[in-house]
PDB file of C-alpha atoms in Angstrom:
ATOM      1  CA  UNK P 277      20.519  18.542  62.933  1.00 36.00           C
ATOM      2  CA  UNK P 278      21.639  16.206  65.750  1.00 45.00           C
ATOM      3  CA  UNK P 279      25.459  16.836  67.050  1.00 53.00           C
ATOM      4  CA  UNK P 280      25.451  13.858  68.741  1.00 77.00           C
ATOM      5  CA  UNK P 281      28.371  11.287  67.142  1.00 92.00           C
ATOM      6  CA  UNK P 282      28.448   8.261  67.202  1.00 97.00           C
ATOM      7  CA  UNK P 283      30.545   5.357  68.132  1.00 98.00           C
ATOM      8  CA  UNK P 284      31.043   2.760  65.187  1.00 98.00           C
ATOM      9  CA  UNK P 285      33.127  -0.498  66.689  1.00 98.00           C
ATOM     10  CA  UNK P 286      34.157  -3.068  64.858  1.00 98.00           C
ATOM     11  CA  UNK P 287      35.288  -6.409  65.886  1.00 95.00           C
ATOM     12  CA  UNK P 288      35.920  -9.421  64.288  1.00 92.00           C
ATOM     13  CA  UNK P 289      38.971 -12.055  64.535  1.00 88.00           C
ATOM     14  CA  UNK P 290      42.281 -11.635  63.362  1.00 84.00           C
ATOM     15  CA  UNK P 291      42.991 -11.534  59.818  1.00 83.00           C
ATOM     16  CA  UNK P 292      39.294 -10.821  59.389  1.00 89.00           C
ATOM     17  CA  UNK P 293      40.207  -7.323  58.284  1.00 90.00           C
ATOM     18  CA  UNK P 294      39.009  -4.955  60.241  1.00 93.00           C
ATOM     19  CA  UNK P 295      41.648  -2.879  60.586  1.00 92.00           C
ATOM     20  CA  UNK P 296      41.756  -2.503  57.131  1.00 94.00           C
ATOM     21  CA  UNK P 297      37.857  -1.017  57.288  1.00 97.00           C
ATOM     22  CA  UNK P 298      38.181   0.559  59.966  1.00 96.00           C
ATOM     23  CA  UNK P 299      41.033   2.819  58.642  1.00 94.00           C
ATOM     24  CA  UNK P 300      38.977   3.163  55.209  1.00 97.00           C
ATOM     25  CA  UNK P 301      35.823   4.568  57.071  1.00 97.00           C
ATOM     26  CA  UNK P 302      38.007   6.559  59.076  1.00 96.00           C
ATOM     27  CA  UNK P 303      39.143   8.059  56.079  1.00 96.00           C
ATOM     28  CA  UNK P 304      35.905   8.120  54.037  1.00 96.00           C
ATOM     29  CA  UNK P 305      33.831   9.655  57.044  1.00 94.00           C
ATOM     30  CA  UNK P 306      36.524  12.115  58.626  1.00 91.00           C
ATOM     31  CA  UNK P 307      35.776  10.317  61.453  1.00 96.00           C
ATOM     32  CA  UNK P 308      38.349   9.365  64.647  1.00 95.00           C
ATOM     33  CA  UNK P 309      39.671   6.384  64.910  1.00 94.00           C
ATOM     34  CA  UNK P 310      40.571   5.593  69.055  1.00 94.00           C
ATOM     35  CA  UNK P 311      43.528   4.336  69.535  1.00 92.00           C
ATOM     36  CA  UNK P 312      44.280   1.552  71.924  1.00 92.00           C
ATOM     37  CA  UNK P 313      46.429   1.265  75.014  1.00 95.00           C
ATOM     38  CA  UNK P 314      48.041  -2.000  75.423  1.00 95.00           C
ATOM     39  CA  UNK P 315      50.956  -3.184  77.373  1.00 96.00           C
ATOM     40  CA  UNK P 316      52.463  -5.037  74.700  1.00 92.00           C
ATOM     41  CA  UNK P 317      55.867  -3.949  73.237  1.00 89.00           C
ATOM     42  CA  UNK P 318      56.093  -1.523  70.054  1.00 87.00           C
ATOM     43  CA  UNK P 319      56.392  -3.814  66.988  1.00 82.00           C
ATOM     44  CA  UNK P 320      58.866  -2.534  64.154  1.00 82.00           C
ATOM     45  CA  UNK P 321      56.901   0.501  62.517  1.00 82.00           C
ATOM     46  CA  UNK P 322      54.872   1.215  64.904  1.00 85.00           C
ATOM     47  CA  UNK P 323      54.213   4.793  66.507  1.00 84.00           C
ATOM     48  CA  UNK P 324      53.734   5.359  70.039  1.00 82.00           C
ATOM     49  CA  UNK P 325      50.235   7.682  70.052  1.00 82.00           C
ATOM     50  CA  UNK P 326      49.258   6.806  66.215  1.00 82.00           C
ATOM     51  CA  UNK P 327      49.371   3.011  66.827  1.00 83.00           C
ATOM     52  CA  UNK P 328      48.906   2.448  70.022  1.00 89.00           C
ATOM     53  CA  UNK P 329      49.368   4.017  73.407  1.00 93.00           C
ATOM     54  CA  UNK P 330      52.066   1.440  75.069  1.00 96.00           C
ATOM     55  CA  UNK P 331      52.777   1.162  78.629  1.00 96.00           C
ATOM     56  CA  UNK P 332      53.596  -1.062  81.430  1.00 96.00           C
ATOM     57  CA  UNK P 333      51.204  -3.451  82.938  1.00 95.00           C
ATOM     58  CA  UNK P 334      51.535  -1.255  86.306  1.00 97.00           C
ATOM     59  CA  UNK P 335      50.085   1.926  84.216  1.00 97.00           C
ATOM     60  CA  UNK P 336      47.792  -0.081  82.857  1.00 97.00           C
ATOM     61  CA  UNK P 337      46.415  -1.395  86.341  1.00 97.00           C
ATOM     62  CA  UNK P 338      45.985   2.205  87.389  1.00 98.00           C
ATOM     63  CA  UNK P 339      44.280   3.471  84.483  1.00 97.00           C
ATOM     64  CA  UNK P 340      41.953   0.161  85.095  1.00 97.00           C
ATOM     65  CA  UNK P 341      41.613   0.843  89.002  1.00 97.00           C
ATOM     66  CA  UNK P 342      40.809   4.498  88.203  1.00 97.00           C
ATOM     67  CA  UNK P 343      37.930   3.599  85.800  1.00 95.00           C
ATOM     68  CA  UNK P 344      39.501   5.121  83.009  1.00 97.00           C
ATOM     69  CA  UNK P 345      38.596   2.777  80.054  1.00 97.00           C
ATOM     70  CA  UNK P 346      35.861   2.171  77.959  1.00 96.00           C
ATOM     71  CA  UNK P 347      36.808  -1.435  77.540  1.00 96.00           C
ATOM     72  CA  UNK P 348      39.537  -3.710  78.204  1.00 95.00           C
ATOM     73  CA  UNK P 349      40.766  -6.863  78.148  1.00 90.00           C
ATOM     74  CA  UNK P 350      43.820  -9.526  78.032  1.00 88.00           C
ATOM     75  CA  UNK P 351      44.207 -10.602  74.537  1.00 79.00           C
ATOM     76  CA  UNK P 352      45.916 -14.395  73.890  1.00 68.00           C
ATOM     77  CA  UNK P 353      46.832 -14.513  77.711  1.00 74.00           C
ATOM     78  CA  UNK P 354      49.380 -12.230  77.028  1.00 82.00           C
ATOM     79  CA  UNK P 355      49.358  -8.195  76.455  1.00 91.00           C
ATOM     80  CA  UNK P 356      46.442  -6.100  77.672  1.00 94.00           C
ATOM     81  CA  UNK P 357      44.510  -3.743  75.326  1.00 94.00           C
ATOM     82  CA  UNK P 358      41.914  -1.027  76.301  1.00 96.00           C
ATOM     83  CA  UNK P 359      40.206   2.371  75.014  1.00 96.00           C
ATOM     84  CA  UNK P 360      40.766   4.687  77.314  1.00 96.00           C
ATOM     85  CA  UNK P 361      36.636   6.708  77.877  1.00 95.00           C
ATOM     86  CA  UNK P 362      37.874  10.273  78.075  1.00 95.00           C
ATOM     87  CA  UNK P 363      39.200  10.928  74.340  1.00 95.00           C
ATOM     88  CA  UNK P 364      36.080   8.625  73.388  1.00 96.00           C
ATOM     89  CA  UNK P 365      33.593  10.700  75.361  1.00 96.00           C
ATOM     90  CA  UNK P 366      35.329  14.144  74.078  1.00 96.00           C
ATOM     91  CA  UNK P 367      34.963  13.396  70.424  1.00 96.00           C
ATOM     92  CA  UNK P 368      31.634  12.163  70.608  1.00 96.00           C
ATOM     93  CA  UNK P 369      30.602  14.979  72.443  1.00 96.00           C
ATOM     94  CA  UNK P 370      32.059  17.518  69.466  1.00 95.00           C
ATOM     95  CA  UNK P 371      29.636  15.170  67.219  1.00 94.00           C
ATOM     96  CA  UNK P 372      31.807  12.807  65.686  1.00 95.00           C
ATOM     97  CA  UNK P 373      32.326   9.284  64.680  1.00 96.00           C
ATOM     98  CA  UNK P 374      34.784   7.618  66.665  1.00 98.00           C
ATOM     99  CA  UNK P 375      35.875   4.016  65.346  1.00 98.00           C
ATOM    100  CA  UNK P 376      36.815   1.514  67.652  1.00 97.00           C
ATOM    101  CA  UNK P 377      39.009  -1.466  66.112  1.00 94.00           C
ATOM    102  CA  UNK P 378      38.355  -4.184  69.002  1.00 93.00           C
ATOM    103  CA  UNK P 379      37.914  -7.707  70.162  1.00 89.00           C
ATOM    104  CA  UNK P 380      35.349  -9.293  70.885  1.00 92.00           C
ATOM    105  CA  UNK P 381      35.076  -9.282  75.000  1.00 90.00           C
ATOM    106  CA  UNK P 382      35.551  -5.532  74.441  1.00 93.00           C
ATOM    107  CA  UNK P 383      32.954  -4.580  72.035  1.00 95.00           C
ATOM    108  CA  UNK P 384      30.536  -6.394  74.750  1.00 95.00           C
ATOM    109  CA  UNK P 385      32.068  -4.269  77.319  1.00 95.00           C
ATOM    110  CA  UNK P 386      31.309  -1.287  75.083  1.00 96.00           C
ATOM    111  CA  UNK P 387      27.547  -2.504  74.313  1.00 96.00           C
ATOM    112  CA  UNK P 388      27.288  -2.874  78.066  1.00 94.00           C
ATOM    113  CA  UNK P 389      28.361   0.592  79.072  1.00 92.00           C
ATOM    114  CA  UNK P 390      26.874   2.552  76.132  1.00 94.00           C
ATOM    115  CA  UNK P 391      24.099   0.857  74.384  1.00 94.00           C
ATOM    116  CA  UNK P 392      23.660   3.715  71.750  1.00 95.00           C
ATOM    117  CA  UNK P 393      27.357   2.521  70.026  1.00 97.00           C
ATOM    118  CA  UNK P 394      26.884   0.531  66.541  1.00 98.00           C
ATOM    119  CA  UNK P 395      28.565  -2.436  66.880  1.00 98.00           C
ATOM    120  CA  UNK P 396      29.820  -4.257  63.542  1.00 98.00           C
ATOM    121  CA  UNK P 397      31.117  -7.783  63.120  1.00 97.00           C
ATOM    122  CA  UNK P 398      33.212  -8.520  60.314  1.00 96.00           C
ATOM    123  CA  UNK P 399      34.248 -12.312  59.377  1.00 93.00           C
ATOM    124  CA  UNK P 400      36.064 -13.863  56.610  1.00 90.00           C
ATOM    125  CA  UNK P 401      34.437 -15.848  54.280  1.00 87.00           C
ATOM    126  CA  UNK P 402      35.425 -18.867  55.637  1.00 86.00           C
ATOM    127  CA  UNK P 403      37.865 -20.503  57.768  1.00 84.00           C
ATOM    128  CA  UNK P 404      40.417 -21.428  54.980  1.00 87.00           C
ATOM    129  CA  UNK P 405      40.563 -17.850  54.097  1.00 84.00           C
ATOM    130  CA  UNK P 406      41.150 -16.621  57.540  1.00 81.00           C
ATOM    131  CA  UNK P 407      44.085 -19.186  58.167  1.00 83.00           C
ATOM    132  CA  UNK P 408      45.447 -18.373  54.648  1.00 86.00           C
ATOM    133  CA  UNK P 409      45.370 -14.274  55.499  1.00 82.00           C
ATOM    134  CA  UNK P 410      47.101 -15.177  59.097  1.00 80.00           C
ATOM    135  CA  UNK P 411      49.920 -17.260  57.155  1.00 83.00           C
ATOM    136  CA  UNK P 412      50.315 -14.149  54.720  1.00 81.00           C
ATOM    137  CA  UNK P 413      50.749 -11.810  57.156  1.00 79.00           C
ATOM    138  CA  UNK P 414      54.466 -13.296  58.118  1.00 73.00           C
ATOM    139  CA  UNK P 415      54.073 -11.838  61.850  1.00 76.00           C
ATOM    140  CA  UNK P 416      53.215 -15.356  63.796  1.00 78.00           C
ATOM    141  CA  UNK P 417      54.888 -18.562  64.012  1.00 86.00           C
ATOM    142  CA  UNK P 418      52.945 -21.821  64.209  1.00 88.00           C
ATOM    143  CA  UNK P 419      51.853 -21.804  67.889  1.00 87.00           C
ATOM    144  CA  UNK P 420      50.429 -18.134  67.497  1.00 85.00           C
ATOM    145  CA  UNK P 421      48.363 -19.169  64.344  1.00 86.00           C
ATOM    146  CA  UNK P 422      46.847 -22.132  66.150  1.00 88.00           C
ATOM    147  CA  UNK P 423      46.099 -19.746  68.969  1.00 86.00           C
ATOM    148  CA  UNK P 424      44.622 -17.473  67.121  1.00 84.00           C
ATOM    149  CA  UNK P 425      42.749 -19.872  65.093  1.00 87.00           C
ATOM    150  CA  UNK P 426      41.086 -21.165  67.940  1.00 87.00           C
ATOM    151  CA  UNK P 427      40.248 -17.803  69.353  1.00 86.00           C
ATOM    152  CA  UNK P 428      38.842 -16.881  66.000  1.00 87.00           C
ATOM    153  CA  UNK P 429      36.306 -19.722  65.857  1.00 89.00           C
ATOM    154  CA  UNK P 430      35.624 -18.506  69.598  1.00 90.00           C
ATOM    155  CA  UNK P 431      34.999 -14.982  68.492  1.00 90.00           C
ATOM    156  CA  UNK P 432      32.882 -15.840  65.410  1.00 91.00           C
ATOM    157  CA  UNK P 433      30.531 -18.043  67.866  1.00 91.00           C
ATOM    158  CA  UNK P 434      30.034 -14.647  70.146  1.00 90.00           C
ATOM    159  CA  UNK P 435      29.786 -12.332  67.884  1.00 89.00           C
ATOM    160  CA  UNK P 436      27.114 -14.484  65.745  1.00 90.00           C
ATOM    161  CA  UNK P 437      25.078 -15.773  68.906  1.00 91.00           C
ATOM    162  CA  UNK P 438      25.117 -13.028  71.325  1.00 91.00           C
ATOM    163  CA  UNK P 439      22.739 -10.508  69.551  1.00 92.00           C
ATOM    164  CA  UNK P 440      25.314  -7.733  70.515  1.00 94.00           C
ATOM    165  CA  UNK P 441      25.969  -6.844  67.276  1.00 97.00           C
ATOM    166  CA  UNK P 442      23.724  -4.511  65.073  1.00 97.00           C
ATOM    167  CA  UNK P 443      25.067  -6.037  61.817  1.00 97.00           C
ATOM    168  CA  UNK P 444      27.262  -8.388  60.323  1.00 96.00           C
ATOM    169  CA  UNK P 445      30.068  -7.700  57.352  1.00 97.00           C
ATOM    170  CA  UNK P 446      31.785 -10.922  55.864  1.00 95.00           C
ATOM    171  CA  UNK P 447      34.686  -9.398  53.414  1.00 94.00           C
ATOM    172  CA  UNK P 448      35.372 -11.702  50.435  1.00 94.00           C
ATOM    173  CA  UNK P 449      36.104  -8.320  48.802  1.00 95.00           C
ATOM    174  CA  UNK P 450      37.418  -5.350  51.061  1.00 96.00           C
ATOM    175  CA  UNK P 451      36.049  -2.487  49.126  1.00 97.00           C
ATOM    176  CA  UNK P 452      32.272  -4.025  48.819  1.00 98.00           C
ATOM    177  CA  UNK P 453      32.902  -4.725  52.950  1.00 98.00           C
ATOM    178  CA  UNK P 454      34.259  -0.772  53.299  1.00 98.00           C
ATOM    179  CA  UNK P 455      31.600   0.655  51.496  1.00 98.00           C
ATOM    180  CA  UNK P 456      29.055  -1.463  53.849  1.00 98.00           C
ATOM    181  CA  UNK P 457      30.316  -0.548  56.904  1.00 98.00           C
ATOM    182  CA  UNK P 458      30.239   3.553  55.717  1.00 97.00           C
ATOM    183  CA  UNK P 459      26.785   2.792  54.510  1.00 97.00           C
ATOM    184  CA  UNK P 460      25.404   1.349  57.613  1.00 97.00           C
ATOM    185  CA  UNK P 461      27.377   4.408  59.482  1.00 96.00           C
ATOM    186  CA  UNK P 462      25.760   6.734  57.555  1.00 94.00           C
ATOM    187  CA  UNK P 463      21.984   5.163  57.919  1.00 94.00           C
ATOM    188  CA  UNK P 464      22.301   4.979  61.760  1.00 95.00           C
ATOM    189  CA  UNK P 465      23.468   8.806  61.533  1.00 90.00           C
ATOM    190  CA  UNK P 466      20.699   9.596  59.556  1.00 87.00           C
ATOM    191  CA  UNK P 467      18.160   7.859  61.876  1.00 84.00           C
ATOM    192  CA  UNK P 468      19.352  10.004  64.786  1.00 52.00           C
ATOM    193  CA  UNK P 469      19.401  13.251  63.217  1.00 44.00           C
ATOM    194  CA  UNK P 470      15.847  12.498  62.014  1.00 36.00           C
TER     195      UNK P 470
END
């Protein structure tokens, strides 16, 4: 049997609901999920090293300068977010699935850098349903939900054109999309242990 693990991302706009699979397939697989440095402040119920790793923009710029992440990238024009390679590289290395919950630009950076990673690219159903689960969330005002509306639409176009992505999940219903996402996980495993 191969040790080898592998590295599942998924990327998809917000409010497409990957988070929501990701932490499912985490849970499912025992596998890792990476957690994300970003420079953004800590939102209410958030935990520094379970959430995310938060720092300043000037730690950030070092980790960048020293080559220390898998992927980054500024999100909205705003707050930068990045997987840092080292706790990436470790797990794999001890043969397991690592999850990465990213955008877009970084899941190319990832495809780029290690072309071995299964890249997954969840939508919503439709654009009605994305700007309805964005509204229901409560966490943006108007100018935010345009923005990210916009970037969504952006996203979708990328991750549906650039033939980056080994396969697409579009959750109308989150446990069908869940049990995709382990399912192709578990195929690509098999395939390399073959």
């Amino acid at each position: 049997m191969n040790c080898k693990g592998l590295l599942l991302v998924l990327s998809g706009p917000s409010g497409s609901g990957k988070t929501s699979i990701a932490r499912a397939v985490e849970k499912r697989l025992d596998a890792a999920f990476s957690v994300s440095a970003t420079t953004r402040p800590r939102s209410d119920g958030e935990t520094a090293g379970c959430d995310y790793e938060f720092m300043t923009d000037e730690a950030f710029q070092e980790l960048v300068d020293s080559g220390a992440f898998l992927e980054h990238a500024q999100v909205y024009g705003r707050y930068r977010y990045g997987t840092l390679r080292e706790p990436v590289e470790r797990q794999l290395a001890e043969g397991r699935v690592v999850i990465l919950d990213i955008d877009v630009q970084g899941a190319l950076q990832v495809r780029a850098s290690m072309p071995d990673a299964m890249l997954l690219f969840v939508l919503p159903p439709n654009d009605e349903i994305l700007e309805r689960r964005l509204r229901g969330r409560g966490r943006d005002d108007e100018p935010s939900i345009r923005r990210r509306l916009a970037e969504a639409r952006r996203e979708v176009d990328v991750g549906l054109n650039s033939g980056a992505y080994d396969a697409r999940i579009v959750n109308d219903d989150l446990d069908k999309a869940i049990d995709q996402a382990c399912e192709l996980a578990r195929q690509r495993r098999a395939g390399e242990d073959a």
